[in-house]
Coordinates of N, CA, C and O in Angstrom, one line a residue:
X8 N -51.3 -7.1 13.1 CA -51.2 -7.9 11.9 C -50.7 -9.3 12.3 O -50.0 -9.4 13.3
X9 N -51.1 -10.3 11.6 CA -50.5 -11.6 11.9 C -49.5 -11.9 10.8 O -49.7 -11.8 9.6
X10 N -48.3 -12.3 11.3 CA -47.2 -12.6 10.4 C -46.9 -14.1 10.5 O -46.9 -14.7 11.6
X11 N -46.8 -14.8 9.3 CA -46.6 -16.2 9.3 C -45.1 -16.5 9.6 O -44.4 -16.8 8.7
X12 N -44.8 -16.4 10.8 CA -43.5 -16.8 11.3 C -43.6 -16.9 12.9 O -44.5 -16.5 13.5
X13 N -42.6 -17.6 13.4 CA -42.6 -17.8 14.9 C -42.3 -16.4 15.6 O -41.7 -15.5 15.0
X14 N -42.8 -16.3 16.8 CA -42.5 -15.1 17.6 C -41.0 -14.9 17.7 O -40.6 -13.7 17.6
X15 N -40.2 -15.9 17.8 CA -38.7 -15.7 17.9 C -38.2 -15.0 16.6 O -37.3 -14.1 16.7
X16 N -38.7 -15.4 15.4 CA -38.2 -14.8 14.2 C -38.7 -13.3 14.1 O -37.9 -12.5 13.7
X17 N -39.9 -13.0 14.5 CA -40.4 -11.7 14.4 C -39.6 -10.8 15.5 O -39.2 -9.7 15.2
X18 N -39.4 -11.4 16.6 CA -38.6 -10.7 17.7 C -37.2 -10.4 17.2 O -36.7 -9.3 17.4
X19 N -36.6 -11.3 16.5 CA -35.2 -11.1 16.0 C -35.1 -9.8 15.1 O -34.2 -9.1 15.2
X20 N -36.1 -9.6 14.3 CA -36.1 -8.5 13.4 C -36.4 -7.2 14.2 O -35.7 -6.2 14.0
X21 N -37.5 -7.2 15.0 CA -37.9 -6.0 15.7 C -36.9 -5.6 16.8 O -36.8 -4.4 17.1
X22 N -36.1 -6.5 17.3 CA -35.2 -6.3 18.4 C -33.8 -5.7 17.9 O -33.0 -5.4 18.7
X23 N -33.7 -5.7 16.5 CA -32.4 -5.3 15.9 C -32.6 -4.0 15.2 O -33.2 -3.9 14.1
X24 N -32.2 -2.8 15.8 CA -32.4 -1.5 15.2 C -31.7 -1.4 13.9 O -32.0 -0.5 13.1
X25 N -30.7 -2.2 13.6 CA -30.0 -2.1 12.3 C -30.9 -2.6 11.2 O -30.6 -2.4 10.0
X26 N -32.0 -3.3 11.5 CA -33.0 -3.8 10.5 C -34.1 -2.8 10.4 O -35.0 -3.1 9.5
X27 N -34.2 -1.8 11.1 CA -35.4 -0.9 11.1 C -35.6 -0.2 9.7 O -36.8 -0.2 9.3
X28 N -34.6 0.2 9.1 CA -34.7 0.8 7.8 C -35.3 -0.2 6.7 O -35.8 0.3 5.7
X29 N -35.2 -1.5 7.0 CA -35.7 -2.5 6.0 C -37.2 -2.5 5.9 O -37.8 -3.0 5.0
X30 N -37.9 -2.0 7.0 CA -39.4 -2.0 7.0 C -40.1 -0.8 7.5 O -41.3 -0.7 7.4
X31 N -39.3 0.2 8.0 CA -39.9 1.4 8.6 C -40.8 2.2 7.6 O -40.3 2.5 6.5
X32 N -42.0 2.5 7.9 CA -42.9 3.3 7.0 C -42.3 4.7 6.9 O -42.6 5.4 5.9
X33 N -41.6 5.2 7.8 CA -41.1 6.6 7.8 C -39.9 6.7 6.8 O -39.8 7.7 6.1
X34 N -39.1 5.7 6.7 CA -38.0 5.7 5.7 C -38.6 5.6 4.3 O -38.2 6.3 3.4
X35 N -39.7 4.9 4.2 CA -40.4 4.7 2.9 C -41.0 6.0 2.4 O -41.1 6.4 1.3
X36 N -41.6 6.8 3.4 CA -42.3 8.1 3.0 C -41.3 9.3 2.9 O -41.7 10.3 2.3
X37 N -40.1 9.2 3.4 CA -39.2 10.3 3.3 C -37.9 9.8 2.8 O -37.0 9.3 3.6
X38 N -37.6 9.9 1.6 CA -36.4 9.4 0.9 C -35.2 10.2 1.4 O -34.1 9.8 1.0
X39 N -35.3 11.3 2.1 CA -34.1 12.0 2.5 C -33.6 11.5 3.9 O -32.6 12.0 4.4
X40 N -34.3 10.6 4.5 CA -33.9 10.1 5.8 C -32.5 9.5 5.8 O -32.2 8.7 4.9
X41 N -31.7 9.9 6.7 CA -30.4 9.3 7.0 C -30.5 8.8 8.5 O -31.1 9.5 9.3
X42 N -29.9 7.7 8.7 CA -30.0 7.1 10.1 C -28.6 6.5 10.5 O -27.8 6.2 9.6
X43 N -28.4 6.5 11.8 CA -27.3 5.8 12.3 C -27.8 4.9 13.5 O -28.7 5.2 14.1
X44 N -27.1 3.8 13.7 CA -27.4 2.9 14.7 C -26.2 2.7 15.6 O -25.0 2.7 15.1
X45 N -26.4 2.7 16.9 CA -25.3 2.5 17.8 C -24.6 1.2 17.6 O -25.1 0.3 16.9
X46 N -23.3 1.1 18.1 CA -22.5 -0.1 17.9 C -23.3 -1.3 18.3 O -23.3 -2.4 17.7
X47 N -24.0 -1.2 19.5 CA -24.8 -2.3 19.9 C -26.2 -2.0 19.3 O -26.9 -1.1 19.7
X48 N -26.6 -2.8 18.3 CA -27.9 -2.6 17.6 C -29.0 -3.4 18.1 O -30.2 -3.2 17.7
X49 N -28.7 -4.4 19.0 CA -29.7 -5.4 19.4 C -30.1 -5.2 20.9 O -29.1 -5.1 21.7
X50 N -31.3 -5.2 21.2 CA -31.8 -5.3 22.6 C -31.6 -4.0 23.4 O -31.3 -2.9 22.8
X51 N -31.9 -4.0 24.7 CA -31.8 -2.8 25.5 C -30.5 -2.1 25.4 O -29.4 -2.7 25.4
X52 N -30.6 -0.8 25.2 CA -29.4 0.0 25.0 C -29.1 0.3 23.6 O -28.3 1.2 23.3
X53 N -29.7 -0.4 22.6 CA -29.6 -0.1 21.2 C -30.2 1.2 20.9 O -31.3 1.5 21.4
X54 N -29.6 2.0 20.1 CA -30.1 3.4 19.7 C -30.1 3.6 18.2 O -29.1 3.2 17.6
X55 N -31.2 4.2 17.7 CA -31.4 4.5 16.3 C -31.6 6.0 16.2 O -32.6 6.5 16.8
X56 N -30.8 6.7 15.6 CA -30.9 8.2 15.4 C -31.3 8.4 13.9 O -30.7 7.7 13.0
X57 N -32.2 9.3 13.6 CA -32.6 9.6 12.3 C -32.8 11.1 12.1 O -33.1 11.8 13.0
X58 N -32.8 11.5 10.8 CA -33.1 12.9 10.4 C -33.6 12.8 9.0 O -33.1 12.1 8.2
X59 N -34.7 13.6 8.7 CA -35.3 13.6 7.4 C -36.0 14.9 7.2 O -36.5 15.5 8.2
X60 N -36.1 15.4 6.0 CA -36.8 16.7 5.7 C -38.2 16.6 6.1 O -38.8 17.6 6.7
X61 N -38.9 15.5 5.8 CA -40.3 15.4 6.1 C -40.6 14.9 7.5 O -41.6 15.5 8.1
X62 N -39.9 14.0 8.0 CA -40.2 13.4 9.3 C -39.4 14.0 10.5 O -39.7 13.7 11.6
X63 N -38.5 14.9 10.2 CA -37.8 15.6 11.3 C -36.6 14.8 11.8 O -36.1 13.9 11.2
X64 N -36.3 15.1 13.1 CA -35.2 14.5 13.7 C -35.6 13.7 15.0 O -36.5 14.2 15.7
X65 N -35.1 12.5 15.2 CA -35.5 11.8 16.4 C -34.5 10.7 16.7 O -33.5 10.5 16.1
X66 N -34.9 10.0 17.8 CA -34.1 8.9 18.3 C -35.0 7.9 18.9 O -36.0 8.2 19.6
X67 N -34.7 6.6 18.7 CA -35.4 5.5 19.3 C -34.4 4.7 20.1 O -33.3 4.4 19.6
X68 N -34.7 4.3 21.3 CA -33.8 3.5 22.2 C -34.6 2.4 22.8 O -35.6 2.6 23.4
X69 N -34.1 1.2 22.6 CA -34.8 0.0 23.2 C -34.5 0.0 24.7 O -33.3 0.1 25.1
X70 N -35.5 0.0 25.5 CA -35.4 0.0 26.9 C -35.5 -1.4 27.5 O -34.8 -1.7 28.5
X71 N -36.4 -2.2 27.0 CA -36.5 -3.6 27.5 C -36.9 -4.5 26.4 O -37.6 -4.0 25.4
X72 N -36.6 -5.7 26.5 CA -36.9 -6.7 25.4 C -37.0 -8.1 26.0 O -36.1 -8.6 26.6
X73 N -38.2 -8.7 25.7 CA -38.4 -10.1 26.0 C -39.1 -10.7 24.9 O -39.5 -10.1 23.9
X74 N -39.4 -12.0 24.9 CA -39.9 -12.7 23.8 C -41.3 -12.2 23.3 O -41.7 -12.4 22.2
X75 N -42.1 -11.6 24.2 CA -43.4 -11.2 23.9 C -43.6 -9.6 23.9 O -44.7 -9.2 23.5
X76 N -42.6 -8.9 24.3 CA -42.7 -7.4 24.4 C -41.4 -6.7 24.2 O -40.4 -7.1 24.9
X77 N -41.4 -5.7 23.3 CA -40.2 -4.9 23.2 C -40.6 -3.5 23.5 O -41.6 -3.0 22.8
X78 N -40.0 -2.8 24.4 CA -40.4 -1.4 24.8 C -39.2 -0.5 24.4 O -38.0 -0.8 24.6
X79 N -39.6 0.7 23.8 CA -38.6 1.7 23.4 C -39.1 3.0 23.8 O -40.3 3.3 24.0
X80 N -38.1 3.9 23.9 CA -38.4 5.3 24.1 C -38.2 6.0 22.8 O -37.1 5.8 22.1
X81 N -39.1 6.9 22.3 CA -39.0 7.7 21.1 C -38.8 9.1 21.6 O -39.6 9.6 22.4
X82 N -37.8 9.8 21.1 CA -37.6 11.2 21.3 C -37.6 11.9 20.0 O -36.9 11.6 19.1
X83 N -38.5 12.9 19.9 CA -38.7 13.7 18.7 C -38.1 15.1 19.0 O -38.6 15.8 19.9
X84 N -37.2 15.5 18.2 CA -36.5 16.8 18.3 C -37.1 17.8 17.3 O -36.5 18.0 16.2
X85 N -38.2 18.3 17.5 CA -38.9 19.2 16.6 C -38.8 20.6 17.2 O -37.8 21.0 17.8
X86 N -39.9 21.4 17.1 CA -39.9 22.7 17.7 C -39.6 22.6 19.2 O -39.0 23.5 19.8
X87 N -40.2 21.6 19.8 CA -39.9 21.3 21.2 C -39.6 19.8 21.3 O -40.2 19.0 20.5
X88 N -38.8 19.4 22.2 CA -38.5 18.0 22.4 C -39.7 17.3 23.0 O -40.2 17.8 24.0
X89 N -40.1 16.2 22.4 CA -41.2 15.4 23.0 C -40.7 14.0 23.1 O -39.9 13.5 22.3
X90 N -41.2 13.3 24.1 CA -40.8 11.9 24.4 C -42.1 11.1 24.4 O -43.1 11.5 25.0
X91 N -42.0 9.9 23.8 CA -43.1 8.9 23.8 C -42.6 7.5 24.0 O -41.4 7.3 23.9
X92 N -43.5 6.6 24.3 CA -43.1 5.2 24.5 C -43.8 4.4 23.4 O -44.9 4.7 22.9
X93 N -43.0 3.5 22.9 CA -43.5 2.6 21.8 C -43.3 1.1 22.3 O -42.4 0.8 23.0
X94 N -44.3 0.3 21.9 CA -44.2 -1.1 22.2 C -44.5 -2.0 21.0 O -45.4 -1.6 20.2
X95 N -43.8 -3.1 20.9 CA -44.2 -4.1 20.0 C -44.6 -5.3 20.9 O -43.8 -5.8 21.7
X96 N -45.9 -5.7 20.7 CA -46.4 -6.8 21.5 C -46.5 -8.0 20.5 O -47.1 -7.9 19.5
X97 N -45.9 -9.2 20.9 CA -45.9 -10.4 20.1 C -46.7 -11.5 20.8 O -46.4 -11.9 21.9
X98 N -47.7 -11.9 20.1 CA -48.6 -13.0 20.6 C -48.6 -14.2 19.7 O -49.0 -14.0 18.5
X99 N -48.2 -15.4 20.2 CA -48.3 -16.6 19.3 C -49.7 -16.8 18.8 O -50.7 -16.7 19.6
X100 N -49.9 -17.1 17.6 CA -51.2 -17.5 17.0 C -51.0 -18.8 16.2 O -49.9 -19.1 15.9
X101 N -52.1 -19.4 15.9 CA -52.0 -20.7 15.2 C -51.3 -20.4 13.8 O -50.5 -21.2 13.4
X102 N -51.6 -19.3 13.2 CA -51.1 -19.0 11.9 C -49.7 -18.4 11.9 O -49.0 -18.2 10.9
X103 N -49.2 -18.0 13.1 CA -47.9 -17.4 13.2 C -47.8 -16.5 14.5 O -48.0 -17.0 15.6
X104 N -47.6 -15.2 14.3 CA -47.4 -14.3 15.4 C -48.2 -13.0 15.1 O -48.1 -12.4 14.1
X105 N -49.1 -12.7 16.1 CA -49.8 -11.4 16.0 C -48.9 -10.3 16.6 O -48.4 -10.4 17.7
X106 N -48.7 -9.3 15.8 CA -47.9 -8.2 16.2 C -48.7 -6.9 16.4 O -49.5 -6.5 15.4
X107 N -48.7 -6.3 17.5 CA -49.3 -5.0 17.8 C -48.3 -4.0 18.1 O -47.3 -4.2 18.9
X108 N -48.4 -2.8 17.4 CA -47.4 -1.7 17.6 C -48.2 -0.5 18.2 O -49.2 -0.1 17.7
X109 N -47.7 -0.1 19.3 CA -48.4 1.0 20.0 C -47.4 2.2 20.2 O -46.2 2.0 20.3
X110 N -48.0 3.4 20.4 CA -47.2 4.6 20.7 C -48.1 5.3 21.7 O -49.3 5.5 21.5
X111 N -47.4 5.8 22.8 CA -48.2 6.5 23.8 C -47.3 7.6 24.4 O -46.1 7.5 24.4
X112 N -48.0 8.6 25.0 CA -47.2 9.7 25.6 C -48.2 10.8 26.0 O -49.4 10.7 25.8
X113 N -47.7 11.8 26.7 CA -48.5 12.9 27.1 C -48.6 14.0 26.1 O -47.6 14.2 25.3
X114 N -49.7 14.7 26.0 CA -49.9 15.8 25.1 C -50.5 17.0 25.8 O -51.3 16.8 26.7
X115 N -50.0 18.2 25.4 CA -50.7 19.4 26.0 C -52.0 19.6 25.2 O -52.4 18.8 24.3
X116 N -52.8 20.6 25.6 CA -54.1 20.8 24.9 C -54.0 20.9 23.4 O -54.7 20.3 22.7
X117 N -53.0 21.7 22.9 CA -52.9 21.9 21.5 C -52.5 20.5 20.8 O -53.1 20.2 19.8
X118 N -51.6 19.8 21.4 CA -51.2 18.5 20.9 C -52.4 17.5 20.9 O -52.6 16.7 20.0
X119 N -53.2 17.6 22.0 CA -54.4 16.8 22.1 C -55.4 17.1 20.9 O -55.9 16.2 20.3
X120 N -55.6 18.3 20.7 CA -56.5 18.7 19.6 C -56.0 18.3 18.2 O -56.7 17.7 17.4
X121 N -54.7 18.6 18.0 CA -54.1 18.2 16.7 C -54.1 16.7 16.6 O -54.4 16.1 15.5
X122 N -53.8 16.0 17.6 CA -53.7 14.5 17.6 C -55.1 13.9 17.3 O -55.2 13.0 16.5
X123 N -56.1 14.4 18.0 CA -57.5 13.9 17.8 C -58.0 14.1 16.4 O -58.6 13.3 15.8
X124 N -57.7 15.3 15.8 CA -58.2 15.6 14.5 C -57.4 15.0 13.4 O -57.9 14.8 12.3
X125 N -56.1 14.9 13.6 CA -55.2 14.5 12.4 C -54.2 13.5 12.7 O -54.1 12.5 12.0
X126 N -53.4 13.7 13.7 CA -52.2 12.9 14.0 C -52.5 11.4 14.2 O -51.8 10.5 13.7
X127 N -53.5 11.1 15.0 CA -53.8 9.8 15.4 C -54.2 8.9 14.2 O -53.7 7.8 14.0
X128 N -54.9 9.5 13.3 CA -55.3 8.8 12.0 C -54.1 8.5 11.2 O -53.9 7.5 10.6
X129 N -53.2 9.6 11.0 CA -52.0 9.5 10.2 C -51.1 8.4 10.8 O -50.6 7.6 10.1
X130 N -50.9 8.4 12.1 CA -50.0 7.5 12.8 C -50.6 6.0 12.6 O -49.8 5.1 12.4
X131 N -51.9 5.9 12.7 CA -52.5 4.5 12.6 C -52.2 4.0 11.2 O -51.8 2.8 11.0
X132 N -52.3 4.9 10.2 CA -52.0 4.5 8.8 C -50.5 4.1 8.7 O -50.1 3.1 8.1
X133 N -49.7 5.0 9.2 CA -48.2 4.7 9.1 C -47.9 3.4 9.8 O -47.0 2.6 9.3
X134 N -48.4 3.1 11.0 CA -48.2 1.9 11.7 C -48.6 0.7 10.9 O -48.0 -0.3 10.8
X135 N -49.8 0.8 10.3 CA -50.4 -0.3 9.5 C -49.4 -0.6 8.3 O -49.2 -1.7 7.9
X136 N -49.0 0.5 7.6 CA -48.0 0.4 6.5 C -46.7 -0.3 7.0 O -46.2 -1.1 6.3
X137 N -46.2 0.1 8.1 CA -45.0 -0.5 8.6 C -45.2 -1.9 8.9 O -44.3 -2.7 8.6
X138 N -46.3 -2.3 9.6 CA -46.5 -3.7 9.9 C -46.7 -4.5 8.7 O -46.2 -5.7 8.6
X139 N -47.3 -4.0 7.6 CA -47.4 -4.7 6.4 C -46.0 -4.9 5.7 O -45.7 -6.0 5.2
X140 N -45.2 -3.9 5.8 CA -43.8 -4.0 5.2 C -43.0 -5.1 6.0 O -42.3 -5.9 5.5
X141 N -43.2 -5.0 7.4 CA -42.5 -6.0 8.2 C -43.0 -7.4 7.9 O -42.2 -8.4 7.7
X142 N -44.3 -7.6 7.7 CA -44.9 -8.9 7.3 C -44.2 -9.4 6.0 O -43.8 -10.5 5.8
X143 N -44.2 -8.5 5.0 CA -43.6 -8.9 3.7 C -42.2 -9.2 3.8 O -41.7 -10.2 3.2
X144 N -41.4 -8.5 4.6 CA -40.0 -8.7 4.8 C -39.8 -10.1 5.4 O -39.0 -10.9 4.9
X145 N -40.5 -10.4 6.5 CA -40.3 -11.7 7.2 C -40.8 -12.9 6.4 O -40.2 -13.9 6.3
X146 N -42.0 -12.7 5.8 CA -42.6 -13.8 5.0 C -41.9 -14.1 3.7 O -42.0 -15.2 3.2
X147 N -41.1 -13.2 3.2 CA -40.4 -13.4 2.0 C -39.1 -14.3 2.1 O -38.5 -14.7 1.2
X148 N -38.7 -14.5 3.4 CA -37.5 -15.2 3.7 C -37.8 -16.7 3.9 O -38.8 -17.1 4.3

């Protein structure tokens, strides 16, 4: 998505886990979500823990952060613990900042089949909804 703001402004919001509930599609879809953020909420080492009836329990930790790329580790504590990597890629555009949100990780055969048939489409929609909320949040200021 392209957000009408500077990369620095977009980075400021994405790099602060205390702001995640302001635009997260998962908080919007599961009203039971409760979250906590580590004392250090900005940049590498910042941790966001959450739990909700619909989305389960998990943790996000910022691993690295620069002006054009923020990398985090996602840990999902469901029937079995799974770890994935997520990235926010920020690219300056004439109109503002192009933001790309990715999630990657390893899947076993069952996970691959479920992912291919269902999960990937659902996650793409959730990411699109989240980026749209992020855009509205930033452009409304």
